CSV table of C-alpha atoms in Angstrom, one decimal:
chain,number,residue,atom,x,y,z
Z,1,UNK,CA,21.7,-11.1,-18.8
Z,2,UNK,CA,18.8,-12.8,-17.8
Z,3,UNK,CA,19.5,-11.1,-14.1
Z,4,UNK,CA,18.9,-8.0,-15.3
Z,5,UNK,CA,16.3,-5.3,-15.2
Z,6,UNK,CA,14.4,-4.7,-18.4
Z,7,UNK,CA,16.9,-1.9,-19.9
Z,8,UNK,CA,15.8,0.6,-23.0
Z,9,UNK,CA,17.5,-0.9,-26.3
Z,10,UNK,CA,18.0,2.6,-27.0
Z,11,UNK,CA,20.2,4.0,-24.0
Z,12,UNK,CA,23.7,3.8,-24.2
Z,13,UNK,CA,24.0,1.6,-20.7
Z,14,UNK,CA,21.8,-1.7,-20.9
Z,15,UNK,CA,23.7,-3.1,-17.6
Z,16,UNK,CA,22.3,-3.1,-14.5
Z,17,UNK,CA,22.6,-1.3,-11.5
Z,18,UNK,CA,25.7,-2.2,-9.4
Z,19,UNK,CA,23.5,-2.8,-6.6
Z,20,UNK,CA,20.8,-4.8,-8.2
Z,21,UNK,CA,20.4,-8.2,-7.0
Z,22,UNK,CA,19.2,-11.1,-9.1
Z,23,UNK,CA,15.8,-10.7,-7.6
Z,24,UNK,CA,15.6,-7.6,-9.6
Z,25,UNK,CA,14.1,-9.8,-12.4
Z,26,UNK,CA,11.0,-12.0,-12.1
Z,27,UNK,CA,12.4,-14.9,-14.4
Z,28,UNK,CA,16.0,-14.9,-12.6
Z,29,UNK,CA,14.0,-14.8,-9.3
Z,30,UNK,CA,11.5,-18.2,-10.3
Z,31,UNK,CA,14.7,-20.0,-12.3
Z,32,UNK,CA,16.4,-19.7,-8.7
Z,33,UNK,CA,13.4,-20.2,-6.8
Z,34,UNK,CA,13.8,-20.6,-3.3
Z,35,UNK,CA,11.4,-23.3,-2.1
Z,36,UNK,CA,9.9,-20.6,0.9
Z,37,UNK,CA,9.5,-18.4,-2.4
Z,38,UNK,CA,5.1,-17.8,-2.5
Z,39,UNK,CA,3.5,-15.5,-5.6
Z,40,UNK,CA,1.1,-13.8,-4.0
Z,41,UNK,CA,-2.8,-12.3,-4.9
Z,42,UNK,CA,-2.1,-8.9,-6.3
Z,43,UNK,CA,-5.1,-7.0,-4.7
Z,44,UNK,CA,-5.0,-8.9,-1.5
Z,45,UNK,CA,-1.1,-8.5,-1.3
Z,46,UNK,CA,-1.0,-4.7,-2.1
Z,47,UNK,CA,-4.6,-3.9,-0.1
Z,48,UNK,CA,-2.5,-5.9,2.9
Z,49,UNK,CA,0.5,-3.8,2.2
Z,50,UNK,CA,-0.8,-0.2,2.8
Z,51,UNK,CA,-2.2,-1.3,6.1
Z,52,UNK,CA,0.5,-1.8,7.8
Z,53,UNK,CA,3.0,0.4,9.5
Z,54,UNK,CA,6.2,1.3,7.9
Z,55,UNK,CA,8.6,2.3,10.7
Z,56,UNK,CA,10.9,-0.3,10.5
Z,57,UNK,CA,10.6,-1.4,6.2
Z,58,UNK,CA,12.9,0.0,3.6
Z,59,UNK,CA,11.0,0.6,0.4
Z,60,UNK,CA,12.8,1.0,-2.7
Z,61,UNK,CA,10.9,2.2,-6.7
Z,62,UNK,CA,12.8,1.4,-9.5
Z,63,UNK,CA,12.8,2.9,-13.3
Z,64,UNK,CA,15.1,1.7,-15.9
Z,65,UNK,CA,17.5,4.4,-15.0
Z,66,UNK,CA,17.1,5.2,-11.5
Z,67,UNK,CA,15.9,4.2,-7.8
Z,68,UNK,CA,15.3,5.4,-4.8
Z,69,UNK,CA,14.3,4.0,-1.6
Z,70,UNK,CA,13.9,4.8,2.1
Z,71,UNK,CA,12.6,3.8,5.1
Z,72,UNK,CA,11.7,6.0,8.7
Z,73,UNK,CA,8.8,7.0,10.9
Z,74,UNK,CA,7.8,10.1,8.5
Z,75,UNK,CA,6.7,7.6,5.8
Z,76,UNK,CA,3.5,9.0,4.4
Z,77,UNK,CA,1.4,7.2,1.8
Z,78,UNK,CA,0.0,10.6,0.0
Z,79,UNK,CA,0.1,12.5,-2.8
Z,80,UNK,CA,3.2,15.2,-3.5
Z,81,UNK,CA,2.0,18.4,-2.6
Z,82,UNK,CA,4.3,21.7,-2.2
Z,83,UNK,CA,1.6,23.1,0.6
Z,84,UNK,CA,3.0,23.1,3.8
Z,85,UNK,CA,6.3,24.2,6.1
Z,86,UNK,CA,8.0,20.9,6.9
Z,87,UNK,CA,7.8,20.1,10.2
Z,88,UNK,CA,9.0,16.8,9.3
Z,89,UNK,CA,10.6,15.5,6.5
Z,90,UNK,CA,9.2,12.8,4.8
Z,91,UNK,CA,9.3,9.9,2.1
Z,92,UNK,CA,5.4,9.6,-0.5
Z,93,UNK,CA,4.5,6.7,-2.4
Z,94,UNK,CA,2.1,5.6,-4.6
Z,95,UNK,CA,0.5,2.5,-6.1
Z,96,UNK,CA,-0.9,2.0,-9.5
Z,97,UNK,CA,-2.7,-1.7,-9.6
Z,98,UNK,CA,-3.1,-1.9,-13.6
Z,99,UNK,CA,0.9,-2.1,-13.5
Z,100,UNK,CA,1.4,-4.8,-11.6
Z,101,UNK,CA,2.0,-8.2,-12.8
Z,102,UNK,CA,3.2,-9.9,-10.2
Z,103,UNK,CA,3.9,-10.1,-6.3
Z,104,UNK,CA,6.1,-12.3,-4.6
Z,105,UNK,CA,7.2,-13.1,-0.8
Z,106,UNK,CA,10.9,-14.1,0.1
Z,107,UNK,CA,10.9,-14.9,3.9
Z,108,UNK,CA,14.1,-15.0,5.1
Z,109,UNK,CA,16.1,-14.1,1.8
Z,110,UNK,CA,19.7,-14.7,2.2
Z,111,UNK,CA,20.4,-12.0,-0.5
Z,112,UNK,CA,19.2,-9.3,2.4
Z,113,UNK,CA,20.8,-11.3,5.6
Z,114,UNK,CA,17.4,-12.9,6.1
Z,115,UNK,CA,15.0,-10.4,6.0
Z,116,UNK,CA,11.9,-11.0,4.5
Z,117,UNK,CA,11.1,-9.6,1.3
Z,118,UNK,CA,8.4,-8.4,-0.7
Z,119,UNK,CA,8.4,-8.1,-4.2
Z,120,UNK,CA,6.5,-5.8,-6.9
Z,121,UNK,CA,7.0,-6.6,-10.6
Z,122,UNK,CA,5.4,-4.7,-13.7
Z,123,UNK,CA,3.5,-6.7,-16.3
Z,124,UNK,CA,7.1,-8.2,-18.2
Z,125,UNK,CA,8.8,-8.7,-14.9
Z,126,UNK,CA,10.8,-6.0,-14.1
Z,127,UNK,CA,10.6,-5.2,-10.9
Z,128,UNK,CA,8.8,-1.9,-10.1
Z,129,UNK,CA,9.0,-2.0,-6.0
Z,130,UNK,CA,10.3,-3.8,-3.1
Z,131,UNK,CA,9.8,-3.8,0.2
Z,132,UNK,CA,12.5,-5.1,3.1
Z,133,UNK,CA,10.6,-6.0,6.0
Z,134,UNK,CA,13.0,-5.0,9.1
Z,135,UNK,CA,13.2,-6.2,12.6
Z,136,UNK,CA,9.3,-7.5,12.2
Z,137,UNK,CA,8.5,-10.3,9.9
Z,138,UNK,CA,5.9,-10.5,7.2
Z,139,UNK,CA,3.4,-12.4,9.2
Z,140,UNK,CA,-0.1,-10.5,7.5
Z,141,UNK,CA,1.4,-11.2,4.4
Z,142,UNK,CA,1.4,-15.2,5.6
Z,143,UNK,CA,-2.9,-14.8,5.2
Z,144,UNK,CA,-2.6,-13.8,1.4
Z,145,UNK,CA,-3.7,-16.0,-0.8
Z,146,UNK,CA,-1.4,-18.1,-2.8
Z,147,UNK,CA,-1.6,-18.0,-6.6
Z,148,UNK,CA,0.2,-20.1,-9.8
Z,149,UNK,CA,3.2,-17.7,-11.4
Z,150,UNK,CA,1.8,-15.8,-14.0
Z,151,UNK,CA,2.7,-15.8,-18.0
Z,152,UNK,CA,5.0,-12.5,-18.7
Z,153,UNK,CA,4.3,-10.1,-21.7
Z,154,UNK,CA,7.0,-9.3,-24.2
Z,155,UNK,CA,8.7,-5.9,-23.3
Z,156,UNK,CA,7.7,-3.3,-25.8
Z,157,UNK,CA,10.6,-0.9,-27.1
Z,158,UNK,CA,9.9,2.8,-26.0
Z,159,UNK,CA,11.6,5.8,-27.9
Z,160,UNK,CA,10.1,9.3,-27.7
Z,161,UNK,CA,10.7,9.4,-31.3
Z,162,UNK,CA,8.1,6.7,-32.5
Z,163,UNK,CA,5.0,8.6,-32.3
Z,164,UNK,CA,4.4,12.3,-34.0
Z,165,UNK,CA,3.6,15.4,-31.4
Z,166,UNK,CA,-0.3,14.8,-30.6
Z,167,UNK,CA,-1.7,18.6,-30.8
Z,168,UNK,CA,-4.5,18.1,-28.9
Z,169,UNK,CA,-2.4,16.6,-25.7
Z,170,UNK,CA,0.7,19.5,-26.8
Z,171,UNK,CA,-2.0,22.0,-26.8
Z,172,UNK,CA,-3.5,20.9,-23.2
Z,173,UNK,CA,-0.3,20.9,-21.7
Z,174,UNK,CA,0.3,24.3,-22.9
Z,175,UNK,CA,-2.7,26.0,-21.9
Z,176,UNK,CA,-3.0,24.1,-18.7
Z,177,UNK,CA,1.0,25.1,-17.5
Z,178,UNK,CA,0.0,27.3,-15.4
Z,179,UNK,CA,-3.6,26.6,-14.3
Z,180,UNK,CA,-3.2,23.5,-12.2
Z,181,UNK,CA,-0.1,23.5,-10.0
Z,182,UNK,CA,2.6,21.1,-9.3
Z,183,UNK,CA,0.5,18.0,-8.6
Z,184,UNK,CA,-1.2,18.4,-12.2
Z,185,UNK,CA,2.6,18.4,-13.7
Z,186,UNK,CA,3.3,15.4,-12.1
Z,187,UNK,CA,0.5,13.4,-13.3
Z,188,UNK,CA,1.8,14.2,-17.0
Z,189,UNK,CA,5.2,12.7,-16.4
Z,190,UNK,CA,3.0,9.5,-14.8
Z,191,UNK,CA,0.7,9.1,-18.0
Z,192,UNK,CA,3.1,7.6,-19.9
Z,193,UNK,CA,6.8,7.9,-18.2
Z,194,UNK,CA,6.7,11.4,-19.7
Z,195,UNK,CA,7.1,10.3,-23.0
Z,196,UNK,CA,5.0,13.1,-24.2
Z,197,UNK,CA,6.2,15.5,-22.2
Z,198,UNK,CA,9.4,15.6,-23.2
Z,199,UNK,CA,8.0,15.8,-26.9
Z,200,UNK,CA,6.3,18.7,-26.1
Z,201,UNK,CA,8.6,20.6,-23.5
Z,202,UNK,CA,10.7,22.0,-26.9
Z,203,UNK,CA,7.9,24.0,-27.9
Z,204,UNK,CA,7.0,25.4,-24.9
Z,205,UNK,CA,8.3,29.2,-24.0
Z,206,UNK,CA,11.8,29.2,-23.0
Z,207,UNK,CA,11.0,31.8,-20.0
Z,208,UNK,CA,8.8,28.3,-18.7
Z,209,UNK,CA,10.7,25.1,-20.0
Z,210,UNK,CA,14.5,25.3,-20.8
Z,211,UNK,CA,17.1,22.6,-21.2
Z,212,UNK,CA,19.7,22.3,-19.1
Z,213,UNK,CA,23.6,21.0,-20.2
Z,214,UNK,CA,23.5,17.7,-18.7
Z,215,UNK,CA,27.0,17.7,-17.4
Z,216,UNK,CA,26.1,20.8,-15.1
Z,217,UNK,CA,24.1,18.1,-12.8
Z,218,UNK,CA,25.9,17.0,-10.4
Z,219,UNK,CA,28.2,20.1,-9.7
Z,220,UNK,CA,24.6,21.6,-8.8
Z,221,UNK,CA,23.6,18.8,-6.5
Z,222,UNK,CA,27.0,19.1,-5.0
Z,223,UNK,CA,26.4,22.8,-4.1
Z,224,UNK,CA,22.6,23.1,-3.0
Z,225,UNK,CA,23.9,20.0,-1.3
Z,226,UNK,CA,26.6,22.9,0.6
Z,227,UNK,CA,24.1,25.4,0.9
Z,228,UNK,CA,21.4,23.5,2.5
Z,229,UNK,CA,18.8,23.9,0.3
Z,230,UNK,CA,16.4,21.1,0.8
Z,231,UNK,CA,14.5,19.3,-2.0
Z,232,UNK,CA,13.0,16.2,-3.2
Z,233,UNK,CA,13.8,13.6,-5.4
Z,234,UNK,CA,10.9,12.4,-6.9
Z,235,UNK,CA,10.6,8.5,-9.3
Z,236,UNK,CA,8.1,7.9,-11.4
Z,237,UNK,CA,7.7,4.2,-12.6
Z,238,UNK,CA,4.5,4.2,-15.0
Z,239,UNK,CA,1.9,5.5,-13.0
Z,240,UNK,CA,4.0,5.0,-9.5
Z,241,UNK,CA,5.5,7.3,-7.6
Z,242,UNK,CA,7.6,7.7,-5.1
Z,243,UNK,CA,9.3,10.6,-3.2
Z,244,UNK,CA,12.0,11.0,-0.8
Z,245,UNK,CA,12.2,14.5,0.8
Z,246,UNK,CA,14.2,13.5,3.8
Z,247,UNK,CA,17.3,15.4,4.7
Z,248,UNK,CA,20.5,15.2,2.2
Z,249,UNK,CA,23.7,13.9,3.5
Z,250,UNK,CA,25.8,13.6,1.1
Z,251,UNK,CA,26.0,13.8,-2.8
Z,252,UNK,CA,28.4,11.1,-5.0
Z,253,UNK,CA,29.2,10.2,-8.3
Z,254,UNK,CA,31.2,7.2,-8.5
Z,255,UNK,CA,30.8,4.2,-11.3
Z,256,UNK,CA,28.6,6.2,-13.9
Z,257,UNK,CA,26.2,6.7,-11.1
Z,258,UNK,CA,24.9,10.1,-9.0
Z,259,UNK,CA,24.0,9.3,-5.4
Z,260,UNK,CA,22.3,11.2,-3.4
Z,261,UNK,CA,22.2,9.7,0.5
Z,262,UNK,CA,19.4,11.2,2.3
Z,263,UNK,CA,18.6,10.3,6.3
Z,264,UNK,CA,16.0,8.0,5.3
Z,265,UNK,CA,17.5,6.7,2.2
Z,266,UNK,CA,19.1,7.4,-1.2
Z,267,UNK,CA,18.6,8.0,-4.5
Z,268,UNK,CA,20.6,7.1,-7.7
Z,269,UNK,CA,20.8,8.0,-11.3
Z,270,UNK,CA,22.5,6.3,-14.0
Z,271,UNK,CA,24.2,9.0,-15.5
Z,272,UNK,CA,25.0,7.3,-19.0
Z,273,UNK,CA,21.5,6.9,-19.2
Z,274,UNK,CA,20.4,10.6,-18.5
Z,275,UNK,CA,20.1,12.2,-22.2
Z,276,UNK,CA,18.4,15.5,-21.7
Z,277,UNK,CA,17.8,18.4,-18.1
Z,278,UNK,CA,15.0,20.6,-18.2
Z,279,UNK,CA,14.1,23.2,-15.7
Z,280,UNK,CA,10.3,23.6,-16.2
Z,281,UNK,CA,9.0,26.6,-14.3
Z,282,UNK,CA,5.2,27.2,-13.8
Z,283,UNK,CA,2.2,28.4,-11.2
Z,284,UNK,CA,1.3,26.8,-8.1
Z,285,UNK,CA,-1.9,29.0,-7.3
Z,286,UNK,CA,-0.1,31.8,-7.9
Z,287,UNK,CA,3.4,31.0,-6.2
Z,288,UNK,CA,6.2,30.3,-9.0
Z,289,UNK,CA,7.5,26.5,-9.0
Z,290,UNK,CA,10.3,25.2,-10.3
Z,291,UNK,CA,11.2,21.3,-11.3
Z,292,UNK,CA,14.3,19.6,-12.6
Z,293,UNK,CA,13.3,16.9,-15.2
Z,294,UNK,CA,15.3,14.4,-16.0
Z,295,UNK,CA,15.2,12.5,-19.3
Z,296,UNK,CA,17.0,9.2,-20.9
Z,297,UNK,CA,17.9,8.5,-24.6
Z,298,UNK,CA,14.3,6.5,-25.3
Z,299,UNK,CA,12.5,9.6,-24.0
Z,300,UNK,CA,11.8,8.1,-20.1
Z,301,UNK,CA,11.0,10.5,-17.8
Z,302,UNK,CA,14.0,9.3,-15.0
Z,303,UNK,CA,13.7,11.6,-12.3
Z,304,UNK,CA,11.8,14.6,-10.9
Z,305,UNK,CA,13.9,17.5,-8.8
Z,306,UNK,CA,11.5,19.6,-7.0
Z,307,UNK,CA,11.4,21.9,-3.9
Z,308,UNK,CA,10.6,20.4,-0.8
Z,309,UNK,CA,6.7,21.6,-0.7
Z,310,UNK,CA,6.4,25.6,0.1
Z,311,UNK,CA,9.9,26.0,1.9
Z,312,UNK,CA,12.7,28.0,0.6
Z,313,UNK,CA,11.0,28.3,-2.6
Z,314,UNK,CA,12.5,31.4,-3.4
Z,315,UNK,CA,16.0,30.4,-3.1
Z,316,UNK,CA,15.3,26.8,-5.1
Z,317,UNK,CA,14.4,29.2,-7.8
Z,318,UNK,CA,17.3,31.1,-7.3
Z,319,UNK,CA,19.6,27.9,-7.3
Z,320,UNK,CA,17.8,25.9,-10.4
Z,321,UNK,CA,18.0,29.1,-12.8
Z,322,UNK,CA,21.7,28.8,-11.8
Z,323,UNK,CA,21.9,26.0,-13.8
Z,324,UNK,CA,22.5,27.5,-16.9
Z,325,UNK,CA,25.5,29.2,-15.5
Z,326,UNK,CA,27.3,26.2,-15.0
C-alpha cells in the first residue's frame, strides 16, 4: 500500500493506477532510495525546469483519478486559451509553487530504462508531476542545490459534502458564468480541485450546467474520436494544470480505465472513480463554449473536456449536447 498514490477514502477504487510505478509515492521512493537519488531545492529546481527546452522530455500530471502526459516540439508553457486556429497542436502546463513539497532527481532510473527522472511531489507526497528526461540528460539540474528530505503532512480527507454551499462564492460563480470566458472557468475548478464547483453546478440553469449519465462517456469519446472532432483534455492537480490538445489516435477502455492516446501522449481516467458528467456551457466574449467536467465520489474535479481553442466550436457543441442522447 505504501506504493501507492494518495487515493480519496471515499471513491470506490483506492488502488493505483496499473501503470504507476513505486516512484509514484515519496515515502516508497526514499524507503527504496537509490544512492544517485538527490532531493532537490524547490524554487531553484522548478525556476531551472521551465528554462529548458522540452523537445525530447515526456511530462506526465497526476490527480487521484487521472493523468495525462506528453511530450513533442509544440510544448507550450501558457495559459489555456480557446483564441486562435491551430496551426499546431499542442500540450500547456502549469506550475503552482505553494503545492509543492518536494523535488527529487533519479539519474539513470532503472524503472524508465535509465532515463533520468525528475520528480514533483505535493505537500503529503503524492506525486503531482514528472518529468522523463529523453535522449539528453539532466545535466542543469546537476547545479541545483541539494537539500535534507523534508517532513510530510498528513493527507486531509476531501468530500464535497463536508462544507455547506458558500453563497457568496455560489453567487459569484453565477453572476460571473458568462462574463469572463473559458480561462476564468478554469481557474474555479483550480481553487480547490473544483470542490465548490461541483456544489454549486446543481443550482445553476439547466440550459448552462446539466449532468450528464456517466456511462454515456466513453461511447462519446469513441465517436468524436470517428468524426474527427478535435479537443482537449485538460488535468487539474490543485492549482496545476496541464493540457494535451494534440491529435487523438485512438480511444480505449480496458481494466476500469478510459485511454485516450493522442500523438504526443495519452490521457487516462479511472472510470470507477468518475462519480458525476456535466456539460457546462457559457460565453467566451460572446462565442458559446462548451466543457465536459468530470467529477469523483469525494467531489474532485478529475478531468476537463474542452474544444480545442476557437476551432470547430460549432460542431463540439453540436457533439457535447449529444450527450444526453446517449
Amino acid at each position: 500500500e505504501e506504493n501507492m498514490i494518495n487515493r480519496c477514502k471515499s471513491c470506490p477504487n483506492a488502488a493505483a493506477f496499473s501503470s504507476f510505478h513505486q516512484s509514484n509515492s515519496y515515502t516508497a521512493l526514499m524507503s527504496n532510495a537509490d544512492p544517485a537519488l538527490r532531493s532537490l531545492d524547490i524554487d531553484e529546481a522548478m525556476s531551472t525546469l521551465v528554462q529548458l527546452p522540452m523537445d525530447d522530455k515526456v511530462l506526465t500530471t497526476f490527480n487521484d483519478h487521472a493523468l495525462t502526459s506528453g511530450r513533442g516540439l509544440t510544448l507550450k508553457w501558457d495559459r489555456y486559451d480557446i483564441d486562435g486556429h491551430p496551426g499546431a497542436q499542442s500540450m500547456h502546463l502549469e506550475l503552482a509553487r505553494n503545492d509543492i513539497g518536494s523535488v527529487a532527481l533519479l539519474p539513470a532510473a532503472q524503472e524508465f530504462r535509465g532515463l533520468d527522472v525528475l520528480l514533483v511531489f505535493g505537500l503529503t507526497g503524492n506525486l503531482i508531476h514528472r518529468v522523463v528526461f529523453g535522449a539528453s540528460t539532466a545535466l542543469e539540474l546537476d547545479y541545483v542545490k541539494q537539500v535534507e528530505p523534508p517532513t510530510l503532512k498528513e493527507p486531509a480527507p476531501h468530500s464535497h459534502q463536508d462544507k455547506p454551499i458558500d453563497l457568496r462564492a455560489t453567487r459569484a460563480l453565477i453572476d460571473g458564468w458568462d462574463c469572463h470566458g473559458a480561462r476564468w472557468h478554469l481557474e474555479q475548478i483550480q481553487k480547490d480541485q473544483g470542490r465548490a464547483r461541483l456544489r454549486t453546478l446543481p443550482l445553476i440553469s439547466s440550459e448552462r450546467a446539466k449532468r450528464v449519465c456517466v456511462d454515456a462517456l466513453y461511447p462519446w469519446l469513441c465517436a468524436a474520436h470517428r468524426e474527427g472532432l478535435p479537443y482537449a483534455r485538460i488535468l487539474p492537480q490543485g492549482k496545476w494544470l496541464q493540457c494535451d490538445s494534440s491529435e487523438i489516435s485512438k480511444v480505449t477502455i480496458e481494466g476500469g480505465f478510459i485511454a485516450i492516446v493522442s500523438t504526443l501522449g495519452a490521457t487516462l481516467f479511472d472510470v470507477a472513480n468518475i462519480a458525476q458528467c456535466w456539460r457546462t456551457e457559457f460565453l467566451d466574449r460572446g462565442t458559446p463554449v462548451s466543457l465536459l467536467e468530470l467529477y469523483s465520489q469525494c467531489g474532485e474535479c478529475i478531468a476537463v473536456l474542452a474544444p480545442f481553442r476557437d476551432y470547430l466550436l460549432a460542431p463540439w457543441l453540436d457533439q457535447t449536447a449529444s450527450l444526453f442522447q446517449y
